[in-house]
Amino acid sequence: MILIVGARGRLGNAVARQLLAQGHAVRAMSRTPAALGELRQLGAEVVTGDVRDPQSLARACAGVDGVLAAAHAFDGRGDNTPEAVDHLGSRHLIDAARVAGVGHFVFTSIHGSRRDHPIDLFRYKSLSEEYLRASGLSYTILRPTAFMELWTMITGEPIVKQGKAMIFGRGVNPINFVSAGDVAHFATLAFENPQARNAAIEIGGPANLTFEQVVALLERVSGRTVNKQHIPLPAMSAMRLLLRPINPAFSRQIATGIFMDTHDMTFDPAETLNQFPLRLTRMEEVAQTWYKQHATDHQTP
């Protein structure tokens, strides 16, 4: 039995489906289990749990052989913050797994995580990595780059709704994007491949693209010419500071956009693929799938 923590999210849901398709027993945990009806129909055991609630984690970890930690609070609001979820919540989950005698723990971190990172999510992921390594558990740490699905949605929705593309900053900084489906492949592999034990796997996609290139790709996929609007970096910096006390989640997203536009966000997946071969999904494939699913609902007249 493998416990998926964060089974409602992109990654957790994809891993649950892959494991079920391969015949594994899956326990899917979420704060909103009613949203996991499809996984239940596929054969998953669905349980209620919250990484901020240690008692719920003790129940969820009972009798499982492996745990995937895929919950995060990057866009969380109220008390659902990166500190509460990605830092303290991860510690609660690691502790519960250790007490339950879990055989292997797979932790979803992020590429570039470090203690002194300017974005709090990256700092908390790094601290949780350290805590996991010191726990005595057998582990795999996954460090994916930016998810294609997330940024296709963020960039694509204004295009299909309004014919506009909002580009954060200059839009000319190359960024590596990876499909959540490919990250799910590595997460599944981590439970089966001995080479993934007690290791950190850096995961990225096949190309480094600027946001200008992402918009051009979405133009090709949609067959539309869009009006591009750039949000200048000085304006983003001011918005980040003004919104921090009012809407910390949006402030965090803006800070991340500034970082992505001003730092090296490239990645070469060759070394990882040499060890764990996989045909990586291209951004255009993800964009085509997303556009087919969403464009008809939002086309402008």
GROMACS .gro file of N, CA and C in nm, residues 31 52 73 75-85 245-250 252:
model
   63
   31ARG      N    1  -0.747   1.681   0.209
   31ARG     CA    2  -0.833   1.753   0.302
   31ARG      C    3  -0.977   1.752   0.254
   52ARG      N    4  -0.111   1.937   0.848
   52ARG     CA    5  -0.106   2.022   0.968
   52ARG      C    6  -0.167   1.953   1.089
   73ALA      N    7   0.178   2.434  -0.049
   73ALA     CA    8   0.093   2.551  -0.023
   73ALA      C    9   0.148   2.674  -0.094
   75ASP      N   10   0.025   2.835  -0.337
   75ASP     CA   11  -0.083   2.932  -0.356
   75ASP      C   12  -0.183   2.927  -0.241
   76GLY      N   13  -0.138   2.876  -0.126
   76GLY     CA   14  -0.227   2.862  -0.012
   76GLY      C   15  -0.265   2.995   0.050
   77ARG      N   16  -0.380   2.997   0.114
   77ARG     CA   17  -0.430   3.118   0.177
   77ARG      C   18  -0.463   3.092   0.324
   78GLY      N   19  -0.476   3.199   0.400
   78GLY     CA   20  -0.505   3.184   0.542
   78GLY      C   21  -0.393   3.113   0.613
   79ASP      N   22  -0.429   3.009   0.691
   79ASP     CA   23  -0.326   2.934   0.763
   79ASP      C   24  -0.269   2.819   0.680
   80ASN      N   25  -0.309   2.810   0.555
   80ASN     CA   26  -0.255   2.709   0.464
   80ASN      C   27  -0.134   2.770   0.391
   81THR      N   28  -0.024   2.784   0.464
   81THR     CA   29   0.094   2.856   0.415
   81THR      C   30   0.209   2.759   0.389
   82PRO      N   31   0.312   2.801   0.313
   82PRO     CA   32   0.429   2.716   0.295
   82PRO      C   33   0.496   2.678   0.427
   83GLU      N   34   0.498   2.770   0.524
   83GLU     CA   35   0.558   2.735   0.652
   83GLU      C   36   0.480   2.624   0.721
   84ALA      N   37   0.345   2.635   0.717
   84ALA     CA   38   0.262   2.535   0.785
   84ALA      C   39   0.259   2.403   0.712
   85VAL      N   40   0.264   2.406   0.578
   85VAL     CA   41   0.250   2.283   0.499
   85VAL      C   42   0.384   2.227   0.456
  245PRO      N   43   0.104   4.200   0.292
  245PRO     CA   44   0.017   4.189   0.411
  245PRO      C   45  -0.129   4.159   0.378
  246ILE      N   46  -0.170   4.186   0.253
  246ILE     CA   47  -0.311   4.170   0.216
  246ILE      C   48  -0.336   4.033   0.153
  247ASN      N   49  -0.251   3.994   0.061
  247ASN     CA   50  -0.267   3.869  -0.012
  247ASN      C   51  -0.129   3.805  -0.028
  248PRO      N   52  -0.079   3.740   0.078
  248PRO     CA   53   0.057   3.685   0.073
  248PRO      C   54   0.076   3.579  -0.036
  249ALA      N   55  -0.030   3.506  -0.071
  249ALA     CA   56  -0.018   3.404  -0.175
  249ALA      C   57   0.013   3.469  -0.311
  250PHE      N   58  -0.062   3.576  -0.344
  250PHE     CA   59  -0.038   3.644  -0.471
  250PHE      C   60   0.097   3.715  -0.469
  252ARG      N   61   0.358   3.611  -0.315
  252ARG     CA   62   0.456   3.505  -0.336
  252ARG      C   63   0.465   3.469  -0.485
   0.00000   0.00000   0.00000
